[in-house]
Coordinates of C-alpha atoms and ligand atoms in Angstrom, one line a residue:
X1 CA 124.6 105.0 33.4
X2 CA 124.5 108.8 33.9
X3 CA 121.1 109.7 35.1
X4 CA 120.4 113.2 35.6
X5 CA 118.8 114.8 32.6
X6 CA 117.7 118.0 34.1
X7 CA 117.7 119.8 37.5
X8 CA 114.1 119.1 38.0
X9 CA 114.4 115.5 38.0
X10 CA 113.3 115.4 41.6
X11 CA 110.0 117.2 40.9
X12 CA 109.5 114.7 38.0
X13 CA 110.0 111.6 40.2
X14 CA 107.7 113.2 42.9
X15 CA 105.0 113.8 40.3
X16 CA 105.3 110.4 38.8
X17 CA 104.8 108.8 42.3
X18 CA 101.7 110.7 42.9
X19 CA 100.4 110.0 39.3
X20 CA 101.1 106.3 39.1
X21 CA 100.5 105.3 42.8
X22 CA 103.9 104.9 44.1
X23 CA 103.9 107.3 46.9
X24 CA 101.2 109.6 48.5
X25 CA 101.8 112.2 51.1
X26 CA 100.4 111.1 54.3
X27 CA 96.8 112.2 55.5
X28 CA 96.6 114.3 52.3
X29 CA 92.7 114.9 52.7
X30 CA 93.6 116.5 55.9
X31 CA 96.1 118.8 54.5
X32 CA 98.8 116.4 55.0
X33 CA 101.1 115.0 57.9
X34 CA 104.6 116.4 57.8
X35 CA 107.4 114.0 56.9
X36 CA 105.4 110.9 56.6
X37 CA 104.4 109.1 53.5
X38 CA 102.5 106.2 52.3
X39 CA 103.2 103.8 49.5
X40 CA 100.5 103.3 47.0
X41 CA 99.6 100.1 44.9
X42 CA 102.7 100.1 42.9
X43 CA 104.9 101.7 45.6
X44 CA 104.2 98.8 48.2
X45 CA 105.2 96.3 45.4
X46 CA 108.5 98.0 44.7
X47 CA 109.4 98.4 48.4
X48 CA 108.3 94.6 48.9
X49 CA 110.7 93.6 46.2
X50 CA 113.4 95.6 47.8
X51 CA 113.0 94.1 51.2
X52 CA 112.9 90.5 49.4
X53 CA 116.0 91.1 47.7
X54 CA 117.8 92.4 50.8
X55 CA 116.3 89.3 53.0
X56 CA 117.4 87.0 50.4
X57 CA 121.0 88.3 50.2
X58 CA 121.1 88.3 54.1
X59 CA 119.4 85.1 55.1
X60 CA 118.6 82.5 52.1
X61 CA 121.9 83.1 50.3
X62 CA 124.0 82.5 53.6
X63 CA 124.2 80.0 56.4
X64 CA 125.6 82.2 59.1
X65 CA 122.7 84.8 59.2
X66 CA 119.3 84.2 60.7
X67 CA 116.1 86.6 60.8
X68 CA 114.3 88.4 63.6
X69 CA 111.2 90.5 64.0
X70 CA 111.1 92.3 67.1
X71 CA 108.5 94.5 68.4
X72 CA 108.4 98.2 67.9
X73 CA 107.8 98.9 71.4
X74 CA 110.5 97.8 74.1
X75 CA 111.4 98.3 77.6
X76 CA 112.5 102.1 77.9
X77 CA 115.5 100.8 79.7
X78 CA 116.9 99.8 76.4
X79 CA 116.9 103.4 75.2
X80 CA 118.7 104.3 78.3
X81 CA 121.4 101.7 77.8
X82 CA 121.7 102.3 74.3
X83 CA 122.5 106.1 75.0
X84 CA 119.4 107.4 72.9
X85 CA 117.7 109.1 75.8
X86 CA 120.7 111.2 76.7
X87 CA 122.3 111.4 73.2
X88 CA 120.3 110.8 70.3
X89 CA 119.9 114.4 69.2
X90 CA 120.4 116.9 66.4
X91 CA 121.3 120.5 66.8
X92 CA 118.2 122.7 66.5
X93 CA 118.0 126.5 65.9
X94 CA 114.6 128.7 65.6
X95 CA 114.2 131.4 63.2
X96 CA 113.2 134.3 65.5
X97 CA 111.1 136.0 62.7
X98 CA 109.0 133.0 61.1
X99 CA 109.7 130.5 63.8
X100 CA 110.7 127.9 61.5
X101 CA 112.6 125.1 63.4
X102 CA 115.8 124.2 61.6
X103 CA 118.8 121.8 61.8
X104 CA 121.7 123.8 62.7
X105 CA 124.4 121.5 61.2
X106 CA 122.5 121.5 57.8
X107 CA 122.2 125.2 57.8
X108 CA 126.0 125.7 58.5
X109 CA 126.8 123.0 55.9
X110 CA 124.7 124.7 53.3
X111 CA 126.5 128.0 53.9
X112 CA 129.8 126.1 53.3
X113 CA 130.8 125.7 56.9
X114 CA 131.7 122.3 58.2
X115 CA 129.4 121.1 61.0
X116 CA 128.4 117.8 62.2
X117 CA 125.3 116.6 64.3
X118 CA 127.6 114.7 66.5
X119 CA 129.2 117.9 67.7
X120 CA 128.3 119.2 71.3
X121 CA 126.0 122.0 71.9
X122 CA 129.2 124.2 72.8
X123 CA 131.1 123.1 69.7
X124 CA 128.4 123.8 67.2
X125 CA 127.5 127.1 68.9
X126 CA 131.1 128.4 68.8
X127 CA 131.0 127.6 64.9
X128 CA 127.4 129.3 64.6
X129 CA 128.5 132.3 66.4
X130 CA 131.5 132.9 64.0
X131 CA 129.3 132.4 61.0
X132 CA 126.1 133.8 61.7
X133 CA 126.5 136.5 59.0
X134 CA 126.5 133.8 56.3
X135 CA 123.2 132.1 57.4
X136 CA 119.8 132.9 56.2
X137 CA 116.6 131.3 57.0
X138 CA 115.5 129.1 54.1
X139 CA 111.7 130.0 54.6
X140 CA 111.7 133.9 55.2
X141 CA 115.2 134.9 54.5
X142 CA 115.8 136.4 57.9
X143 CA 119.2 136.2 59.9
X144 CA 117.9 136.3 63.4
X145 CA 118.1 132.8 65.1
X146 CA 118.0 131.4 68.6
X147 CA 121.3 129.9 70.1
X148 CA 121.6 126.2 68.9
X149 CA 120.2 123.4 71.2
X150 CA 120.3 119.7 71.1
X151 CA 117.0 118.3 70.3
X152 CA 116.2 114.6 71.2
X153 CA 114.9 112.7 68.1
X154 CA 113.3 109.8 70.1
X155 CA 109.5 109.6 69.6
X156 CA 107.6 109.1 72.8
X157 CA 104.3 107.2 73.6
X158 CA 101.9 106.5 76.4
X159 CA 101.9 102.7 75.8
X160 CA 101.1 100.9 78.9
X161 CA 100.9 103.9 81.0
X162 CA 97.5 104.8 82.5
X163 CA 98.5 107.4 84.9
X164 CA 97.6 110.4 82.8
X165 CA 101.0 111.8 82.9
X166 CA 103.0 109.6 80.8
X167 CA 105.5 112.1 79.9
X168 CA 107.5 111.4 83.3
X169 CA 107.9 107.7 82.3
X170 CA 107.6 107.5 78.6
X171 CA 107.9 104.6 76.4
X172 CA 109.5 105.2 72.9
X173 CA 108.8 104.1 69.3
X174 CA 112.1 102.6 68.3
X175 CA 114.6 105.0 66.9
X176 CA 116.6 102.2 65.1
X177 CA 115.6 98.5 64.7
X178 CA 119.1 97.1 65.8
X179 CA 118.4 97.6 69.5
X180 CA 115.7 94.8 69.0
X181 CA 118.6 92.5 67.7
X182 CA 121.1 93.1 70.5
X183 CA 118.6 92.4 73.2
X184 CA 117.6 89.2 71.5
X185 CA 121.1 88.2 70.9
X186 CA 121.2 85.8 73.8
X187 CA 117.8 84.2 72.7
X188 CA 118.9 83.6 69.3
X189 CA 122.2 82.1 70.4
X190 CA 120.5 79.8 72.8
X191 CA 118.0 78.6 70.2
X192 CA 119.1 78.8 66.6
X193 CA 122.4 76.8 66.8
X194 CA 124.5 79.6 65.7
X195 CA 128.3 80.2 66.2
X196 CA 130.4 83.2 66.3
X197 CA 130.8 84.7 63.7
X198 CA 127.1 85.0 62.8
X199 CA 124.6 87.7 62.0
X200 CA 120.9 88.7 62.9
X201 CA 119.1 90.4 60.2
X202 CA 115.7 92.5 60.7
X203 CA 113.5 94.8 58.7
X204 CA 111.2 97.0 60.3
X205 CA 110.0 100.4 61.1
X206 CA 111.9 103.1 62.9
X207 CA 110.7 106.6 64.0
X208 CA 112.6 109.9 64.6
X209 CA 111.5 113.4 65.4
X210 CA 113.5 114.8 62.5
X211 CA 113.6 118.5 62.7
X212 CA 113.5 119.4 59.1
X213 CA 112.2 116.5 56.8
X214 CA 112.8 117.4 53.3
X215 CA 113.7 115.8 50.1
X216 CA 110.6 113.7 49.8
X217 CA 111.1 110.2 51.2
X218 CA 114.6 110.5 51.7
X219 CA 114.2 111.9 55.4
X220 CA 111.1 111.0 57.2
X221 CA 109.9 110.7 60.6
X222 CA 108.5 107.0 60.2
X223 CA 110.7 104.9 57.9
X224 CA 111.8 101.4 57.7
X225 CA 115.3 100.0 58.1
X226 CA 116.9 96.8 57.0
X227 CA 119.7 96.2 59.6
X228 CA 122.0 93.4 60.0
X229 CA 124.3 93.0 63.2
X230 CA 127.2 90.6 62.8
X231 CA 128.7 89.3 66.0
X232 CA 132.5 88.4 65.8
X233 CA 135.5 87.5 67.9
X234 CA 137.4 90.7 69.2
X235 CA 140.2 91.4 67.1
X236 CA 138.4 89.9 64.1
X237 CA 136.0 92.9 63.3
X238 CA 138.1 94.6 60.7
X239 CA 138.4 91.7 58.6
X240 CA 134.6 91.3 58.4
X241 CA 134.0 94.9 58.3
X242 CA 135.9 95.0 54.9
X243 CA 134.0 91.8 53.8
X244 CA 130.6 93.6 54.6
X245 CA 131.7 96.8 52.7
X246 CA 132.4 94.7 49.7
X247 CA 129.1 92.8 50.1
X248 CA 126.8 95.8 50.6
X249 CA 128.4 97.6 47.6
X250 CA 127.9 94.6 45.4
X251 CA 124.3 94.4 46.6
X252 CA 123.3 97.7 45.1
X253 CA 125.1 96.9 41.8
X254 CA 122.9 93.8 41.8
X255 CA 119.9 95.7 42.1
X256 CA 120.8 97.5 38.9
X257 CA 122.4 100.8 40.4
X258 CA 125.4 102.0 38.5
X259 CA 129.0 102.1 40.3
X260 CA 129.4 105.7 39.0
X261 CA 126.2 107.0 41.2
X262 CA 127.6 105.4 44.4
X263 CA 130.5 106.4 46.5
X264 CA 132.0 105.6 50.0
X265 CA 132.0 108.4 52.6
X266 CA 134.3 107.7 55.4
X267 CA 133.1 109.2 59.0
X268 CA 135.9 111.5 60.2
X269 CA 133.9 112.3 63.4
X270 CA 133.2 108.9 65.0
X271 CA 131.1 108.2 68.1
X272 CA 133.4 107.3 70.7
X273 CA 132.8 103.5 70.8
X274 CA 133.0 103.3 67.0
X275 CA 136.2 101.7 65.4
X276 CA 135.3 102.5 61.9
X277 CA 132.3 104.0 60.0
X278 CA 131.5 104.4 56.4
X279 CA 128.4 105.3 54.4
X280 CA 127.6 104.2 50.9
X281 CA 126.2 107.5 49.3
X282 CA 123.9 107.5 46.2
X283 CA 123.9 110.3 43.7
X284 CA 120.2 111.6 44.4
X285 CA 118.9 114.3 42.3
X286 CA 119.8 116.7 45.1
X287 CA 123.5 115.3 45.3
X288 CA 125.3 112.4 47.0
X289 CA 123.7 111.6 50.3
X290 CA 123.8 108.5 52.6
X291 CA 121.9 105.3 51.5
X292 CA 123.4 103.0 54.1
X293 CA 125.8 102.9 56.9
X294 CA 128.3 100.1 57.5
X295 CA 129.8 100.4 60.9
X296 CA 132.3 98.6 63.1
X297 CA 130.8 99.2 66.5
X298 CA 133.1 97.3 68.8
X299 CA 131.7 95.9 71.9
X300 CA 129.8 98.9 73.0
X301 CA 126.1 97.6 72.5
X302 CA 126.4 94.1 74.4
X303 CA 128.6 95.8 77.1
X304 CA 125.8 98.5 77.7
X305 CA 123.1 95.9 77.7
X306 CA 125.0 93.7 80.1
X307 CA 125.5 96.7 82.4
X308 CA 121.8 97.9 82.4
X309 CA 120.2 94.5 82.2
X310 CA 122.6 92.7 84.6
X311 CA 122.5 89.8 82.2
X312 CA 125.6 88.2 81.1
X313 CA 125.9 88.5 77.3
X314 CA 129.4 87.0 77.0
X315 CA 130.0 84.3 74.5
X316 CA 131.6 81.1 75.4
X317 CA 133.7 79.8 72.5
X318 CA 132.9 76.0 72.5
X319 CA 136.3 75.3 70.6
X320 CA 138.6 77.2 73.2
X321 CA 136.3 77.6 76.3
X322 CA 137.3 81.4 75.9
X323 CA 134.7 83.8 77.3
X324 CA 134.3 87.2 75.5
X325 CA 131.9 90.0 74.5
X326 CA 131.4 89.7 70.9
X327 CA 132.2 93.0 68.7
X328 CA 129.5 94.1 66.1
X329 CA 129.8 94.9 62.5
X330 CA 126.5 96.6 61.4
X331 CA 125.0 97.2 58.1
X332 CA 122.2 99.6 58.3
X333 CA 119.9 100.5 55.1
X334 CA 116.7 102.5 54.6
X335 CA 114.0 100.9 52.5
X336 CA 112.7 104.3 51.5
X337 CA 116.2 105.8 50.5
X338 CA 116.7 102.6 48.3
X339 CA 113.4 103.0 46.8
X340 CA 114.3 106.7 45.9
X341 CA 117.7 105.7 44.7
X342 CA 116.2 103.1 42.3
X343 CA 113.5 105.4 41.1
X344 CA 116.3 108.0 40.5
X345 CA 118.3 105.4 38.6
X346 CA 115.5 104.1 36.6
X347 CA 113.8 107.3 35.7
X348 CA 114.2 108.1 31.8
X349 CA 112.5 110.2 29.3
X350 CA 113.1 109.0 25.8
X351 CA 112.3 110.2 22.4
X352 CA 110.3 107.8 20.5
X353 CA 109.4 109.4 17.3
X354 CA 108.3 113.0 15.9
X355 CA 104.7 114.0 15.7
X356 CA 103.0 115.6 12.8
X357 CA 103.7 119.0 14.0
X358 CA 107.4 118.4 14.2
X359 CA 107.6 118.2 18.1
X360 CA 109.3 115.2 19.7
X361 CA 107.2 112.3 20.9
X362 CA 108.5 111.2 24.2
X363 CA 107.9 108.4 26.7
X364 CA 108.6 108.2 30.4
X365 CA 109.9 104.8 31.3
X366 CA 111.2 103.4 34.6
X367 CA 114.1 100.9 33.7
X368 CA 113.9 98.9 36.8
X369 CA 115.3 95.4 37.0
X370 CA 112.6 92.9 36.3
X371 CA 112.9 91.5 39.6
X372 CA 112.2 94.7 41.4
X373 CA 109.4 96.0 38.9
X374 CA 106.1 96.2 40.6
X375 CA 104.3 94.5 37.9
X376 CA 106.3 91.8 35.8
X377 CA 103.8 91.1 33.0
X378 CA 100.9 93.1 31.7
X379 CA 98.4 91.3 29.7
X380 CA 96.1 92.9 27.1
X381 CA 93.2 91.8 24.9
X382 CA 93.7 93.8 21.8
X383 CA 89.9 95.1 21.9
X384 CA 87.8 95.3 25.1
X385 CA 84.5 94.3 23.1
X386 CA 85.5 91.1 21.7
X387 CA 84.7 88.5 24.2
X388 CA 86.9 85.8 22.4
X389 CA 90.0 88.1 22.9
X390 CA 89.2 89.0 26.4
X391 CA 88.4 85.5 27.5
X392 CA 91.7 84.1 25.9
X393 CA 93.7 87.0 27.6
X394 CA 92.0 86.1 31.0
X395 CA 93.0 82.5 30.5
X396 CA 96.6 83.5 30.0
X397 CA 96.6 86.0 32.7
X398 CA 95.2 83.5 35.1
X399 CA 97.9 81.1 34.4
X400 CA 100.8 83.7 34.5
X401 CA 99.6 85.2 37.7
X402 CA 100.3 82.0 39.7
X403 CA 104.0 82.7 39.2
X404 CA 104.3 86.6 38.6
X405 CA 102.8 89.7 39.7
X406 CA 100.7 90.4 36.6
X407 CA 98.1 93.0 35.6
X408 CA 95.3 92.8 33.3
X409 CA 94.3 95.9 31.3
X410 CA 91.9 96.3 28.5
X411 CA 91.4 100.0 28.7
X412 CA 92.3 102.4 25.8
X413 CA 94.3 102.0 22.7
X414 CA 97.5 99.6 22.9
X415 CA 99.9 102.5 22.8
X416 CA 98.4 104.2 25.8
X417 CA 98.4 101.0 27.8
X418 CA 102.2 100.6 26.7
X419 CA 103.0 104.1 28.1
X420 CA 101.2 103.3 31.2
X421 CA 103.0 100.1 31.8
X422 CA 106.3 101.9 30.8
X423 CA 105.8 104.5 33.6
X424 CA 105.4 102.0 36.2
X425 CA 108.5 100.0 35.0
X426 CA 106.6 96.7 33.8
X427 CA 109.4 94.8 31.8
X428 CA 106.8 93.0 29.5
X429 CA 103.4 93.6 27.8
X430 CA 101.6 90.8 26.2
X431 CA 98.8 91.1 23.6
X432 CA 96.1 88.8 22.6
X433 CA 95.0 89.6 19.0
X434 CA 92.8 87.8 16.4
X435 CA 95.9 85.8 15.2
X436 CA 96.2 84.4 18.7
X437 CA 92.9 82.7 18.1
X438 CA 94.4 81.0 15.0
X439 CA 97.9 80.3 15.9
X440 CA 98.2 80.5 19.6
X441 CA 100.8 83.2 19.5
X442 CA 100.8 86.4 21.3
X443 CA 102.8 89.5 20.9
X444 CA 105.5 90.2 23.7
X445 CA 106.8 93.5 23.9
X446 CA 110.0 94.4 25.7
X447 CA 109.9 97.7 27.8
X448 CA 113.6 98.6 27.1
X449 CA 113.9 98.0 23.5
X450 CA 110.2 98.5 22.6
X451 CA 110.9 95.4 20.3
X452 CA 107.9 93.0 19.7
X453 CA 108.0 89.2 19.1
X454 CA 105.4 86.6 18.6
X455 CA 105.6 83.9 21.1
X456 CA 103.5 80.5 21.3
X457 CA 101.2 80.5 24.4
X458 CA 102.9 77.2 25.6
X459 CA 106.4 78.7 25.7
X460 CA 105.4 81.9 27.6
X461 CA 106.4 80.5 31.1
X462 CA 109.8 79.5 29.9
X463 CA 110.4 82.7 28.1
X464 CA 109.6 84.8 31.3
X465 CA 111.3 82.4 33.6
X466 CA 114.6 83.1 31.9
X467 CA 114.0 86.8 31.8
X468 CA 112.6 87.8 35.1
Ligands
GAP501 N1 121.7 101.4 63.5 C1 122.2 102.5 62.9 C2 121.4 103.5 62.3 O1 120.2 103.6 62.8 P1 121.5 105.6 60.9 O2 122.6 106.2 60.1 O3 120.9 106.6 61.8 O4 122.3 104.4 61.6 C3 120.7 104.0 59.0 O5 120.4 105.0 59.9 C4 119.9 104.0 57.6 O6 118.4 104.2 57.9 C5 120.3 105.2 56.9 O7 121.5 105.2 56.1 C6 119.1 105.5 56.0 O8 119.0 104.7 55.1 C7 117.9 105.2 57.1 N2 117.5 106.3 57.6 C8 118.0 106.9 58.9 N3 117.2 107.9 59.2 C9 116.2 108.1 58.2 C10 115.0 109.1 58.0 N4 114.7 109.9 58.9 N5 114.2 108.7 57.0 C11 114.5 107.7 56.0 N6 115.5 106.8 56.3 C12 116.4 107.0 57.2

């Protein structure tokens, strides 16, 4: 399904998110807090549904993956072992006129010059020098920049440090969730009766001091990752890597994302330990950008943690008595990016008729898969001031809410209530009218077709069960 109806679809999605309580800018009453967002009442439902689908696909539907919820704070040694303290950085330049701090690789790319955040400071500065004339500050338009320097993205804290000068020995808010998986690999192996190949899945917050955070919730400084690390026998990685690529692609199709809005991006400039790395990209309103990474990481992670911790993280194969360091295939997705992809995919403006003055009557509708919709069923009494209708509607609502996330709404005319539910993606609206009191039938209205049908109250649960 082609999604882009206009160039300003990003603004429309941002506006809907604010208006209908999906996403709020952080700390708004204090003029905001850059690159951090809050999920509102419907946003938290959608985000939870995304996580539920991922967790189900990764754990419930498989017998080779177990879950984990490691702490955000960990020993700072972990971030040294992983290479983050030394090497987790993006190239930064500063506009000498307006002092905006900007990501140099992005500036170069936007000017049509190939650059990569993995390049060394020397490499990227060479390219920068050769192309300075092409680059303007996106904030003030000037072309006077400081030389590029690598800026470390790890966010520091004083947790557990009472010396008053914690900058000398900082602790870190985790920059990725997978490190918590690597350092618990042995605990899981010893406690969960798993055998290689097996995976550990985790959903949790990660923090990065992103230099420029733009494009709404696409790139934020606090975000949530859904990561799975699959431990395999050396030499078997590429077989599982291909299987995981296929599985992760299918996951997005199952969420209702169309294949034409997805594509693979192969990393050309691999980090030294990686064997292969691909991103699944989604066609956001600002173009195809990374949604998830699928990476064959070799034995780098466990080797580094063996070296730095002094612990033996080898695997003893019970069948062959062979000892080896497992290789890892990683799948790493962002909750916020999946959220934004789903909203982009689902957002529609549809003509529903013609008004008396000849202009088009339109509705905004989020065509989310029912399993992802924040509210599954909205229950309306036809009139607010008729206690018998309200009572019956409450009775039905109280029954349905035991199984599905429902909403009760008796405000305004039915047309307005439909429009509101369309905007938040509710697949079914149910109206209780005077006929209901006579024949026990309610009107069920379908979000996508806008068709209405009468269903007996006793049949409602079966009706919804087969559809949601
Ligand atoms: N453990 C591997 C890893 O963290 P990554 O490509 O840096 O790899 C994985 O991040 C995923 O996390 C991305 O594909 C994206 O969905 C999400 N992500 C990364 N940085 C993000 C940010 N600043 N804001 C929102 N999501 C982000």
